[in-house]
Coordinates of C-alpha atoms in Angstrom, one line a residue:
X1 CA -26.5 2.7 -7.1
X2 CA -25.6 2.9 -3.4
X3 CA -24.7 6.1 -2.0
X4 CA -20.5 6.7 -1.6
X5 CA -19.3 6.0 2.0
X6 CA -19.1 8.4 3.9
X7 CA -15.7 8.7 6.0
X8 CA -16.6 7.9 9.5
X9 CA -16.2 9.9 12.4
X10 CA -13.8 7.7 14.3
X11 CA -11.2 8.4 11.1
X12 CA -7.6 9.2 13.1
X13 CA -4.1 9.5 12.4
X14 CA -1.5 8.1 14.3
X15 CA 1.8 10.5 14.8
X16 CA 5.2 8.1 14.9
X17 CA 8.1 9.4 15.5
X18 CA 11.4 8.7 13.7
X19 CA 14.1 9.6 16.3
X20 CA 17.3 9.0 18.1
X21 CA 17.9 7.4 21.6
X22 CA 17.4 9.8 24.5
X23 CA 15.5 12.4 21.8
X24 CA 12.6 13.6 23.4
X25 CA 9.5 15.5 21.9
X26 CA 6.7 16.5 24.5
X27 CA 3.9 18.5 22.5
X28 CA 0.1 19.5 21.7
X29 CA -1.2 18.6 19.1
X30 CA -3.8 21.3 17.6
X31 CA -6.4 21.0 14.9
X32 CA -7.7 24.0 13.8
X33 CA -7.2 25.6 16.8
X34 CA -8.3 23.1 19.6
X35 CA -6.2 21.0 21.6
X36 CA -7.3 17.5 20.5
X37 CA -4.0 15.2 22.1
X38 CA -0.9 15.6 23.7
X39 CA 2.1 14.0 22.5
X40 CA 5.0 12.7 25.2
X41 CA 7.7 10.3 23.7
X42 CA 11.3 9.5 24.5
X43 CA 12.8 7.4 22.0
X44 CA 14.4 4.1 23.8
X45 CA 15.6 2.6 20.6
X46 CA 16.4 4.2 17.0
X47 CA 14.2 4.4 13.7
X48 CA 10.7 4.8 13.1
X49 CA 8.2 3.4 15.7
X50 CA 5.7 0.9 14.1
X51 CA 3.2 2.1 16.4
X52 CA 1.8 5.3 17.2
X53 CA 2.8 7.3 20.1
X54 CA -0.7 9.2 19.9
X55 CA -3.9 8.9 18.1
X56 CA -5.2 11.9 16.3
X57 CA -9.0 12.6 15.9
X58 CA -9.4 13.6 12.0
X59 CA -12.5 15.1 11.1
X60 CA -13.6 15.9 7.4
X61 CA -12.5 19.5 6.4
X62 CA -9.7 19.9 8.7
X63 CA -8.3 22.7 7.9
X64 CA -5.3 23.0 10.0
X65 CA -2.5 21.0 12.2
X66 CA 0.0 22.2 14.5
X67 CA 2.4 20.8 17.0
X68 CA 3.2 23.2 20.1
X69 CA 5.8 22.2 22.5
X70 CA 9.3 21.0 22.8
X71 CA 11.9 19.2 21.2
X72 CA 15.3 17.5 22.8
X73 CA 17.8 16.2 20.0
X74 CA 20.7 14.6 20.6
X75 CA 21.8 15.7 24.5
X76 CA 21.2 19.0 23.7
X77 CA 18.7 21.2 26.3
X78 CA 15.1 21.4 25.1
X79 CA 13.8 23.9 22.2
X80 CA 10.6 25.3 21.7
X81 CA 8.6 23.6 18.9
X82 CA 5.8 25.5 17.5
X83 CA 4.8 24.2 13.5
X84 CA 1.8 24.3 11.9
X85 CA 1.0 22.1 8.8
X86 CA -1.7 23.6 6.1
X87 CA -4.0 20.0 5.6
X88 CA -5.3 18.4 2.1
X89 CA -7.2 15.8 2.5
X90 CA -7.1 13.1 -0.3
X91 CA -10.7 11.4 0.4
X92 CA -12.7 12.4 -2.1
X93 CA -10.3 10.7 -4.7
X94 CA -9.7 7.6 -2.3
X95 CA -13.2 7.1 -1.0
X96 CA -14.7 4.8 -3.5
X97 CA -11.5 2.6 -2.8
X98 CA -12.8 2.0 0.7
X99 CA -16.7 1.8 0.0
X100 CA -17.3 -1.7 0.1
X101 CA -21.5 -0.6 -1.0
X102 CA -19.9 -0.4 -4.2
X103 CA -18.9 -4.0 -6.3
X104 CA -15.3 -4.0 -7.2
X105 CA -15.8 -2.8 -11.1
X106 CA -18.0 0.3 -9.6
X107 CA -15.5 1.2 -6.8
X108 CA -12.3 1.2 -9.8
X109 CA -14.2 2.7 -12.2
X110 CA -15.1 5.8 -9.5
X111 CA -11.3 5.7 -8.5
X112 CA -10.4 6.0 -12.0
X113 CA -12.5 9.1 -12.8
X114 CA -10.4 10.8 -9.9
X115 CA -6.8 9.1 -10.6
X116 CA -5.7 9.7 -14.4
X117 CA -3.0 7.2 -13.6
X118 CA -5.6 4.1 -13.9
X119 CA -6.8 3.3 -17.4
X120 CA -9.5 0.7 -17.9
X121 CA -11.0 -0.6 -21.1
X122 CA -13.7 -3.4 -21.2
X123 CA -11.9 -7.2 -21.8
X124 CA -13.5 -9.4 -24.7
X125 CA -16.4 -11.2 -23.4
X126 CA -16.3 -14.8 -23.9
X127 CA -13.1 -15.9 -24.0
X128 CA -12.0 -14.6 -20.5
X129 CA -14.6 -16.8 -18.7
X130 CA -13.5 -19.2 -20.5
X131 CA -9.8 -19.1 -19.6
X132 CA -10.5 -18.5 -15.6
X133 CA -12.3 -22.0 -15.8
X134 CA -9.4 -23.5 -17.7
X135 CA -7.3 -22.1 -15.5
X136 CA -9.5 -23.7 -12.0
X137 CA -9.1 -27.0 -14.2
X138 CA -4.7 -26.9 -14.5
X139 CA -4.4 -25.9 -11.2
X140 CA -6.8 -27.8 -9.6
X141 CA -8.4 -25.4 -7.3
X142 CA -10.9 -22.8 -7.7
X143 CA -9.3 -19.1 -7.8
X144 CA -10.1 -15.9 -6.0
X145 CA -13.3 -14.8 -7.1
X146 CA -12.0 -11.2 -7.8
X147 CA -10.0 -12.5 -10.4
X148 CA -13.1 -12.4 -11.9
X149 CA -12.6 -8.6 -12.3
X150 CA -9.3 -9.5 -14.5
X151 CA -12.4 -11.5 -17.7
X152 CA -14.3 -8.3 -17.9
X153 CA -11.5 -5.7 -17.6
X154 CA -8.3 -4.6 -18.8
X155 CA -6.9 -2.4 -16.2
X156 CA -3.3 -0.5 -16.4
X157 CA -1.8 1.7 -13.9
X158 CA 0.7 4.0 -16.0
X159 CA 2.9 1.5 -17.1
X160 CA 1.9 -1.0 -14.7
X161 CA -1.1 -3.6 -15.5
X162 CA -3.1 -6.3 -14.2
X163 CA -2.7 -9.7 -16.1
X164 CA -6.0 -9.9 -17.8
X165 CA -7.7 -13.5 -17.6
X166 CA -6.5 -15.2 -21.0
X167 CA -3.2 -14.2 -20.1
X168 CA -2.8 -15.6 -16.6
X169 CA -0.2 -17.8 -16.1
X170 CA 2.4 -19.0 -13.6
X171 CA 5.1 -16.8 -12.2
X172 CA 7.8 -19.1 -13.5
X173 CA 6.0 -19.5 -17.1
X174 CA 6.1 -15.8 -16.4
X175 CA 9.7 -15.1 -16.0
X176 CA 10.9 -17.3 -18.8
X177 CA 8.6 -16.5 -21.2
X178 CA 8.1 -12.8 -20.5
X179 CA 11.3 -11.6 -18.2
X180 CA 13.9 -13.4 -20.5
X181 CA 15.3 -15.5 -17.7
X182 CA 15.7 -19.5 -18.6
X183 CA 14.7 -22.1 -16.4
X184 CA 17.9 -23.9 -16.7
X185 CA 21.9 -23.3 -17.2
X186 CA 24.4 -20.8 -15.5
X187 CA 22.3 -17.8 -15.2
X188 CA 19.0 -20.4 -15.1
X189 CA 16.2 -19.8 -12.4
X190 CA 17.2 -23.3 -11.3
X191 CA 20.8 -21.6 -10.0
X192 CA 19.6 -18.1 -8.8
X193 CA 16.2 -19.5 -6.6
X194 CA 16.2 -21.9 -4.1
X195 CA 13.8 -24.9 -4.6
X196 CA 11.2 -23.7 -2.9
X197 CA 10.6 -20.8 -4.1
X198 CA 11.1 -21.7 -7.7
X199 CA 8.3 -24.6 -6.8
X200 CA 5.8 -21.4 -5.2
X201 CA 7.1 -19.8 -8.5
X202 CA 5.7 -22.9 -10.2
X203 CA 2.1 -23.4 -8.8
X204 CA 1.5 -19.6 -8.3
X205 CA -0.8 -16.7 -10.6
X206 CA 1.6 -13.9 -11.8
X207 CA -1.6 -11.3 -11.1
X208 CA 0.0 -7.9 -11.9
X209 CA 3.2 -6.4 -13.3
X210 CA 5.1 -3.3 -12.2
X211 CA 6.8 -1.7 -14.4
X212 CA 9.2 0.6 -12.9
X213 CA 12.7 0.6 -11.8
X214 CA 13.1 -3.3 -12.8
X215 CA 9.9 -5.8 -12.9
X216 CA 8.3 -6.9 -10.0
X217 CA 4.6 -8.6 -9.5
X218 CA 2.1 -9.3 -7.3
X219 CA 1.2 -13.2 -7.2
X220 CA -1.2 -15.4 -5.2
X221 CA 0.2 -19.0 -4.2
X222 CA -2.8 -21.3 -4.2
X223 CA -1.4 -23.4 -1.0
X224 CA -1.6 -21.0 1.6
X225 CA -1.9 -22.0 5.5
X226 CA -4.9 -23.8 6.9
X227 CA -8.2 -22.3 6.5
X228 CA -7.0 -19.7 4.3
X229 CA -7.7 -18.8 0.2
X230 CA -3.6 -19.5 -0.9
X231 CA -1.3 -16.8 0.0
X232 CA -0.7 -13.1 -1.8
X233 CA 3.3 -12.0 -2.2
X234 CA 5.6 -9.5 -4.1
X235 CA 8.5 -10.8 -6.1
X236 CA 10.9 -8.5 -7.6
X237 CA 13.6 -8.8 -9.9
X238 CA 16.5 -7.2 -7.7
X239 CA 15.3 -10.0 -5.3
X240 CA 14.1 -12.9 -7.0
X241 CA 15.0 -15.2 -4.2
X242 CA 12.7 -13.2 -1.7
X243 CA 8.9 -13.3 -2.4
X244 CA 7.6 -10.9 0.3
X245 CA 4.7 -12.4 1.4
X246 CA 1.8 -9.8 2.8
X247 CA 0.1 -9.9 6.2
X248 CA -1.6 -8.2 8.3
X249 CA 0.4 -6.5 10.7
X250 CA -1.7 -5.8 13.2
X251 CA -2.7 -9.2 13.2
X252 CA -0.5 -11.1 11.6
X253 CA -3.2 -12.9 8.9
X254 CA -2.6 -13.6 5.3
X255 CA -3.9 -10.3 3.2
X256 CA -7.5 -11.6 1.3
X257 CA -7.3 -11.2 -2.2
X258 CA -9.0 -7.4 -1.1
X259 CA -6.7 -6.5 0.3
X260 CA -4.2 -7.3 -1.7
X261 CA -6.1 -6.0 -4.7
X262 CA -6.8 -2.8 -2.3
X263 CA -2.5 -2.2 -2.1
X264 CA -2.3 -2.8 -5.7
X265 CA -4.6 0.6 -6.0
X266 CA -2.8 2.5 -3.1
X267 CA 0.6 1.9 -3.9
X268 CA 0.4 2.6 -8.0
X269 CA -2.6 4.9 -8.2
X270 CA -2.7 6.9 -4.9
X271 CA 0.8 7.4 -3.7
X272 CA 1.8 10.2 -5.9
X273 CA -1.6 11.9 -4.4
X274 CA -0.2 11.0 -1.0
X275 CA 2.8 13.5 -1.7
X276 CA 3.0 17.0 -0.1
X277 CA 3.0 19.6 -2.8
X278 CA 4.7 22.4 -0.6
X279 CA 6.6 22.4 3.3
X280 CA 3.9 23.5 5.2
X281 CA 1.5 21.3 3.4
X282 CA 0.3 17.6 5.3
X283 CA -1.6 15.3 3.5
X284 CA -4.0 13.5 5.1
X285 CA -6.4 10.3 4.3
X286 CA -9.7 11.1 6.4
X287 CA -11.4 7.8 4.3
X288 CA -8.6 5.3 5.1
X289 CA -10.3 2.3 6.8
X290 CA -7.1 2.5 9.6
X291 CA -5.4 5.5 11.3
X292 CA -3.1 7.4 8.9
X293 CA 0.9 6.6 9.5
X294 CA 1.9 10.4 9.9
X295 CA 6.1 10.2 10.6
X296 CA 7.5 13.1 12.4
X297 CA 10.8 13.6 11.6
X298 CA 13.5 16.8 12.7
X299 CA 16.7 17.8 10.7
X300 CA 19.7 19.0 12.2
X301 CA 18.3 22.2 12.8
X302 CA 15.6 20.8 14.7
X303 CA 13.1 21.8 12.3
X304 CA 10.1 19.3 12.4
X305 CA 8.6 17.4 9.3
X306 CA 5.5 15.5 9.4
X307 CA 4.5 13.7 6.2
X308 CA 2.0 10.7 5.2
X309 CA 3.3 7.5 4.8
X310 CA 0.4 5.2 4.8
X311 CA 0.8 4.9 0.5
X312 CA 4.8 5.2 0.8
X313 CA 5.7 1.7 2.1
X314 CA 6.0 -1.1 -0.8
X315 CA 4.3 -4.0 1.7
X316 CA 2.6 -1.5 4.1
X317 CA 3.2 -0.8 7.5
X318 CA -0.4 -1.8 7.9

C-alpha cells in the first residue's frame, strides 16, 4: 500500500482580515517564538478580504502562534496587540483526504477510521455496475468515473449520504419523488423554478443528500462548458431557484468531480474538527493542498480572534 502523504513543507496559512474602513492592524506574526511575517493592512473597503494580506509558513508540530503589534479600530488612536493562539493541527485526521497515492475507496476508508461522523458499508455487487451502465445508456453520456465509488459503497455522513448507484436518479425525479414537491399545479416545481433550471434539474445526477436544516444536494449537470466533464452545483431547498454552481476561485474553472467529491468530505466530515475547542486555541490544516483561510477578527474591545475558516464556507472560498 503506498505510504500516507506526507504534508509538504511549503504548507502556509493565509491571515484575512475582517475589518472596517480606515481600521488598521500593523503586526508580527510569531510561530513558536520566531518572527516568520509581518502583517501591515488598512482596510479600504468592509468585510472579509478574499485574499490574504500575508502568507504564513506552517510547519508540522507547530506549537504556538502569536500576533504582536498594533491595532486601530474605528478612528480611535492605536492599541498595543499582543495574543498568542495555542495551535492543533487537524492533519493527521485530514491527510488521507489529500493523498492522491491512495485510490479513492483507500483514502475514505483512512478518513473514516479518524472521523466517526462517516459510516461506510460495502454496496451489493452486481447490481450497482449494472445500474451506472443503465444509467450512461438514459442519459446518453458516460458519467464521472468516481461515481464508480457510489456501486461498491454505501457511504453516510451522520445523517447525510451519498446516493448509492441503483438509486441514482435525476434531481427533478428526485424532488418529486423523494422531497414531496409535484412537478405541476400551484405549489408545482413548474411555478417555483425558472425553465432553465428546472431543465438542469431534469438532465442532472442528484449525487448526495444533506440532511440538516432543510434538504439540499450536491448534483453534476452532464452539459457543462466546452472541454469540460458537465458541471458540479448545490441546490437547496430554501433556494431552489439558485443551484450554486462550484468553481475554482482562484481560477475560475469548473470543480472536477474530485473536487467536488473532496468538499463533500470537508464540509460534512471535517468541519466540526475545524472548530476551536477553547479561546486561545487556533486550528490549523498543515495537510490542506492550499494555504489555510485564517480570519482575524476584533470585538469592540479590540480583543483579536483568529479562527479557521477553510471547512466553514458552504461553496468554499477556495
Amino acid at each position: 500500500m503506498p505510504e500516507p502523504l506526507v504534508p509538504p513543507p511549503a504548507a502556509a496559512a493565509g491571515i484575512h482580515p475582517c475589518l472596517q474602513v480606515g481600521d488598521r492592524v500593523a503586526a508580527e506574526v510569531v510561530v513558536d517564538g520566531r518572527v516568520v511575517a509581518q502583517l501591515d493592512h488598512e482596510a479600504t473597503r468592509p468585510g472579509l478580504q478574499r485574499q490574504p494580506v500575508v502568507l504564513v509558513p506552517m510547519r508540522p508540530g507547530l506549537q504556538q502562534l502569536q500576533l504582536r503589534g498594533t491595532v486601530s479600530l474605528a478612528g480611535k488612536a492605536p492599541a498595543a496587540l499582543d495574543r498568542t493562539w495555542m495551535v492543533r493541527d487537524m492533519a493527521p485526521a485530514s491527510a488521507p483526504l489529500y493523498d492522491p497515492c491512495l485510490p479513492w475507496g483507500e483514502r475514505i476508508h483512512a478518513l473514516a477510521r479518524q472521523t466517526p461522523r462517516i459510516q461506510i458499508e460495502p454496496a451489493p455487487p452486481q447490481p450497482g455496475q449494472a445500474a451506472l451502465q443503465a444509467l450512461e445508456q438514459r442519459l446518453g453520456t458516460p458519467v464521472p468515473a468516481l461515481l464508480q465509488l457510489l456501486a461498491d459503497w454505501d457511504i453516510g455522513i451522520s445523517d447525510s449520504y451519498f446516493v448509492g448507484a441503483r438509486g441514482l436518479g435525476t434531481v427533478a425525479e428526485m424532488l418529486v419523488n423523494q422531497w414531496d414537491y409535484a412537478r405541476t399545479g400551484e405549489d408545482g416545481l413548474q411555478e417555483l423554478i425558472s425553465p432553465d433550471v428546472l431543465a438542469r434539474y431534469d438532465r442532472s445526477l442528484a449525487v448526495y443528500v444533506d440532511v440538516g436544516d432543510g434538504l439540499g444536494a450536491l448534483a453534476w449537470d452532464p452539459e457543462g462548458a466546452p472541454g469540460e466533464e458537465g458541471l458540479w452545483y448545490w441546490l437547496h431547498q430554501d433556494s431552489l431557484d439558485e443551484p450554486a454552481l462550484l468553481q475554482d476561485h482562484a481560477t475560475g474553472q469548473p470543480h472536477t468531480a474530485e473536487a467536488a467529491f473532496t468538499q463533500v468530505f470537508q464540509r460534512f466530515a471535517l468541519s466540526r474538527l475545524a472548530s476551536a475547542q477553547a479561546d486561545d486555541e487556533l486550528v490549523v490544516d498543515t495537510a490542506l493542498p492550499r494555504p489555510n483561510l485564517l480570519q482575524l477578527q476584533f470585538d469592540k474591545r479590540r480583543h483579536p480572534r483568529l479562527w479557521l475558516c477553510s471547512y466553514g464556507h458552504p461553496y468554499g472560498l477556495y
